[in-house]
Coordinates of C-alpha atoms in Angstrom, one line a residue:
X22 CA 3.1 4.3 -15.3
X23 CA 2.5 4.4 -11.5
X24 CA -0.9 3.3 -10.2
X25 CA -1.4 6.5 -8.2
X26 CA 0.2 9.9 -7.6
X27 CA 0.6 11.2 -4.0
X28 CA 0.7 14.9 -3.2
X29 CA 2.7 15.0 0.0
X30 CA 2.1 17.8 2.4
X31 CA 3.9 16.0 5.2
X32 CA 7.5 14.9 5.3
X33 CA 8.5 16.5 1.9
X34 CA 7.6 19.9 3.2
X35 CA 9.4 21.8 6.0
X36 CA 7.3 23.1 8.9
X37 CA 7.9 26.7 7.9
X38 CA 6.6 26.1 4.4
X39 CA 3.5 24.0 4.9
X40 CA 1.1 27.0 4.6
X41 CA 2.8 28.0 1.3
X42 CA 2.7 24.4 0.0
X43 CA -1.0 24.2 0.7
X44 CA -1.5 27.5 -1.2
X45 CA 0.5 26.3 -4.2
X46 CA -1.4 23.0 -4.3
X47 CA -4.8 24.8 -4.0
X48 CA -3.8 27.0 -7.0
X49 CA -2.7 24.0 -9.0
X50 CA -6.1 22.2 -8.4
X51 CA -8.2 25.2 -9.5
X52 CA -10.1 24.2 -12.6
X53 CA -8.4 20.8 -12.9
X54 CA -10.4 17.6 -13.2
X55 CA -9.4 14.0 -12.3
X56 CA -6.9 12.5 -14.7
X57 CA -7.6 9.2 -16.4
X58 CA -6.0 5.8 -15.5
X59 CA -4.3 7.0 -12.3
X60 CA -5.6 7.6 -8.7
X61 CA -4.7 10.8 -6.9
X62 CA -4.0 10.7 -3.1
X63 CA -3.3 13.6 -0.7
X64 CA -0.9 12.9 2.1
X65 CA -1.7 15.2 5.0
X66 CA -0.1 15.9 8.4
X67 CA -0.9 14.4 11.7
X68 CA -2.1 17.1 14.1
X69 CA -0.9 20.6 13.5
X70 CA -2.6 24.0 14.1
X71 CA -6.3 24.3 13.5
X72 CA -5.9 26.5 10.5
X73 CA -3.5 24.0 8.9
X74 CA -5.9 21.2 9.5
X75 CA -8.7 23.2 8.0
X76 CA -6.7 23.9 4.9
X77 CA -5.7 20.3 4.5
X78 CA -9.3 19.1 5.0
X79 CA -10.5 21.6 2.3
X80 CA -7.8 20.3 -0.1
X81 CA -8.7 16.7 0.6
X82 CA -12.3 17.4 -0.2
X83 CA -11.4 18.3 -3.8
X84 CA -12.9 16.0 -6.4
X85 CA -9.5 15.2 -7.9
X86 CA -8.4 13.2 -4.8
X87 CA -9.5 9.6 -4.5
X88 CA -8.2 9.0 -1.0
X89 CA -6.4 10.6 1.9
X90 CA -3.1 9.2 3.3
X91 CA -2.8 9.8 7.1
X92 CA 0.7 9.5 8.6
X93 CA 1.8 8.3 12.1
X94 CA -1.6 6.9 13.0
X95 CA -1.7 5.2 16.4
X96 CA -4.3 4.5 19.1
X97 CA -3.9 7.9 20.7
X98 CA -4.7 9.9 17.6
X99 CA -7.0 7.5 15.7
X100 CA -10.2 9.2 16.7
X101 CA -8.7 12.6 15.7
X102 CA -7.8 11.2 12.2
X103 CA -11.3 9.8 11.7
X104 CA -13.0 13.0 12.9
X105 CA -10.8 15.2 10.7
X106 CA -10.9 13.3 7.4
X107 CA -13.3 10.3 7.8
X108 CA -16.3 12.4 7.1
X109 CA -15.1 13.3 3.6
X110 CA -16.4 10.0 2.2
X111 CA -13.0 9.0 0.8
X112 CA -10.9 6.0 1.9
X113 CA -8.3 6.8 4.5
X114 CA -4.9 5.2 3.9
X115 CA -3.1 5.0 7.3
X116 CA 0.7 4.8 7.6
X117 CA 1.8 2.5 10.4
X118 CA 5.2 3.9 11.4
X119 CA 5.6 4.0 15.2
X120 CA 6.1 1.4 17.8
X121 CA 2.8 2.3 19.4
X122 CA 1.0 1.8 16.1
X123 CA 2.7 -1.6 15.4
X124 CA 1.7 -2.8 18.9
X125 CA -2.0 -2.1 18.2
X126 CA -2.0 -2.3 14.4
X127 CA -4.7 -4.9 14.1
X128 CA -7.3 -2.8 16.0
X129 CA -6.2 0.4 14.3
X130 CA -6.6 -1.0 10.8
X131 CA -9.9 -2.8 11.5
X132 CA -11.3 0.5 13.0
X133 CA -10.2 2.5 9.9
X134 CA -11.7 -0.2 7.6
X135 CA -15.0 -0.1 9.5
X136 CA -15.3 3.6 10.0
X137 CA -13.6 5.2 6.9
X138 CA -13.7 2.6 4.1
X139 CA -17.1 1.4 2.8
X140 CA -17.5 -2.4 2.5
X141 CA -16.3 -3.6 -0.9
X142 CA -14.3 -0.4 -1.5
X143 CA -10.6 -0.7 -2.3
X144 CA -8.5 0.3 0.7
X145 CA -4.9 0.0 1.7
X146 CA -2.5 0.5 4.7
X147 CA 1.1 1.6 4.4
X148 CA 4.1 0.5 6.5
X149 CA 6.6 3.3 7.0
X150 CA 9.9 1.7 7.8
X151 CA 12.1 4.9 8.0
X152 CA 10.1 6.5 10.9
X153 CA 9.5 3.1 12.5
X154 CA 13.2 2.3 12.5
X155 CA 14.0 5.7 14.0
X156 CA 11.4 5.1 16.7
X157 CA 12.9 1.7 17.5
X158 CA 16.4 3.1 17.4
X159 CA 17.6 0.6 14.8
X160 CA 18.9 0.7 11.2
X161 CA 16.3 0.4 8.5
X162 CA 18.1 -2.6 7.0
X163 CA 17.5 -4.6 10.2
X164 CA 13.9 -5.2 9.1
X165 CA 15.3 -7.3 6.2
X166 CA 18.5 -8.7 7.8
X167 CA 17.1 -9.9 11.2
X168 CA 14.5 -12.6 11.4
X169 CA 12.7 -11.1 14.4
X170 CA 12.3 -7.7 12.8
X171 CA 11.5 -9.3 9.4
X172 CA 8.6 -11.0 11.2
X173 CA 7.2 -7.5 12.0
X174 CA 6.8 -7.1 8.2
X175 CA 4.8 -10.3 8.1
X176 CA 2.6 -9.3 11.1
X177 CA 1.8 -6.0 9.3
X178 CA 0.7 -7.9 6.2
X179 CA -1.4 -10.2 8.4
X180 CA -3.1 -7.3 10.2
X181 CA -3.8 -5.5 6.9
X182 CA -5.3 -8.7 5.3
X183 CA -7.5 -9.3 8.4
X184 CA -8.8 -5.8 7.9
X185 CA -9.3 -6.4 4.2
X186 CA -6.8 -3.7 3.3
X187 CA -4.0 -4.1 0.8
X188 CA -0.6 -4.0 2.5
X189 CA 1.7 -1.4 0.9
X190 CA 5.4 -1.3 1.6
X191 CA 7.7 1.6 2.3
X192 CA 9.7 3.9 0.1
X193 CA 13.1 2.6 -1.0
X194 CA 15.2 5.6 0.0
X195 CA 18.5 5.1 -1.8
X196 CA 18.9 7.2 -5.0
X197 CA 20.4 5.9 -8.2
X198 CA 20.0 2.2 -7.1
X199 CA 17.3 0.6 -9.3
X200 CA 18.7 -2.9 -8.6
X201 CA 18.3 -2.4 -4.9
X202 CA 14.8 -1.0 -5.3
X203 CA 13.9 -4.0 -7.4
X204 CA 15.3 -6.5 -4.9
X205 CA 13.6 -4.9 -1.9
X206 CA 10.3 -4.9 -3.9
X207 CA 10.7 -8.6 -4.6
X208 CA 11.3 -9.3 -0.9
X209 CA 8.2 -7.4 0.0
X210 CA 6.1 -9.1 -2.7
X211 CA 7.2 -12.5 -1.3
X212 CA 6.1 -11.4 2.1
X213 CA 2.6 -10.6 0.8
X214 CA 2.8 -6.9 0.2
X215 CA 0.8 -5.7 -2.8
X216 CA 2.8 -2.7 -3.7
X217 CA 5.1 -0.1 -2.3
X218 CA 5.6 3.7 -2.3
X219 CA 8.2 5.2 -4.6
X220 CA 9.8 8.7 -4.7
X221 CA 12.2 8.1 -7.6
X222 CA 10.3 7.9 -11.0
X223 CA 13.0 5.7 -12.6
X224 CA 12.2 2.9 -10.1
X225 CA 8.5 2.6 -11.1
X226 CA 9.0 0.1 -13.8
X227 CA 11.2 -2.3 -11.8
X228 CA 9.0 -2.1 -8.8
X229 CA 5.8 -2.8 -10.8
X230 CA 7.6 -5.8 -12.4
X231 CA 8.4 -7.1 -8.9
X232 CA 4.8 -7.0 -7.8
X233 CA 3.3 -8.3 -11.1
X234 CA 2.8 -12.1 -11.2
X235 CA 4.9 -13.6 -14.0
X236 CA 3.5 -15.3 -17.0
X237 CA 4.8 -18.6 -15.6
X238 CA 3.1 -18.0 -12.3
X239 CA -0.2 -17.2 -14.0
X240 CA 0.1 -20.3 -16.2
X241 CA 0.9 -22.5 -13.2
X242 CA -2.0 -21.0 -11.2
X243 CA -4.4 -21.6 -14.1
X244 CA -3.3 -25.2 -14.6
X245 CA -3.4 -26.1 -10.9
X246 CA -6.9 -24.5 -10.6
X247 CA -8.1 -26.6 -13.6
X248 CA -6.6 -29.8 -12.1
X249 CA -8.2 -29.1 -8.7
X250 CA -11.6 -28.8 -10.5
X251 CA -11.0 -32.1 -12.3
X252 CA -10.0 -33.8 -9.0
X253 CA -13.1 -32.4 -7.3
X254 CA -15.4 -34.0 -9.9
X255 CA -13.7 -37.3 -9.0
X256 CA -14.3 -36.7 -5.3
X257 CA -10.8 -35.5 -4.4
X258 CA -9.9 -32.2 -2.7
X259 CA -6.3 -32.2 -3.8
X260 CA -4.1 -32.6 -6.9
X261 CA -0.4 -32.9 -7.7
X262 CA 1.1 -30.5 -10.2
X263 CA 4.8 -30.8 -11.2
X264 CA 5.5 -32.8 -8.1
X265 CA 3.8 -30.4 -5.7
X266 CA 0.6 -31.1 -3.8
X267 CA -2.2 -28.5 -3.9
X268 CA -5.6 -28.6 -2.2
X269 CA -8.7 -26.6 -1.9
X270 CA -7.1 -24.3 0.7
X271 CA -4.9 -23.0 -2.1
X272 CA -7.8 -21.9 -4.3
X273 CA -8.1 -18.3 -3.0
X274 CA -4.4 -17.6 -3.7
X275 CA -4.6 -19.3 -7.1
X276 CA -7.6 -17.2 -8.0
X277 CA -5.9 -14.0 -6.8
X278 CA -2.8 -14.7 -9.0
X279 CA -5.0 -15.3 -12.0
X280 CA -7.2 -12.2 -11.4
X281 CA -4.3 -9.9 -10.4
X282 CA -2.2 -10.9 -13.4
X283 CA -5.1 -10.0 -15.6
X284 CA -5.6 -6.6 -13.9
X285 CA -1.9 -5.8 -14.3
X286 CA -1.9 -6.8 -17.9
X287 CA -5.0 -4.6 -18.6
X288 CA -3.5 -1.6 -16.8
X289 CA -0.2 -1.8 -18.7
X290 CA -2.0 -2.1 -22.1
X291 CA -3.9 1.2 -21.6

């Protein structure tokens, strides 16, 4: 089961059909309450006519939606995004997908966290590689094949973590290739991403497996955490487990592995 469902009014809808799509979605929402065990997100358009923006703002205010995903956020339109949807009292999930946004992503994400996401509230930021690759005039695969461009993935994770937002990866856009989707998800997980978007339902299971700490990782984290506590009682700030040295700087990551593995297990059991 996916963790959330995204109703996309942006790239999945042609310009000539956006008004009709908003009408269809409005009719679908009439009389519907929030479903259990899954979050609902509305992906809106950046800019557009005033009437379109009004329709999307009204849709986003519906109680069924937990958050609003805003595409192509950059320094030039950040205030506009905040004015249009920040007042709804719901988290804004920005998509960083242009060169201009990447070059100022730390400030953009911190501003959104401060202005649109209440302290302690779950928030996230998305990296959109397809649009970013097009803006940079490179192939999408370059982000994974070239060290310099791969570093851009790491810098996004760093900026998101600094803003206390969960870094979310891009859609894997090749159909009928679950092995490729799983491999890309594993690479993103190793780089610190906490999830990724998905448009092909058959990929959900393999993607979730890639981002879920394994039973062995949870066992190791629990054992190392215990050994560090024992070492601390003896006055040491480090311990060696299976030939690897760990110290107190590793504790936040170890605690995250243990807690996140438990969250994933609980979600999958419901």
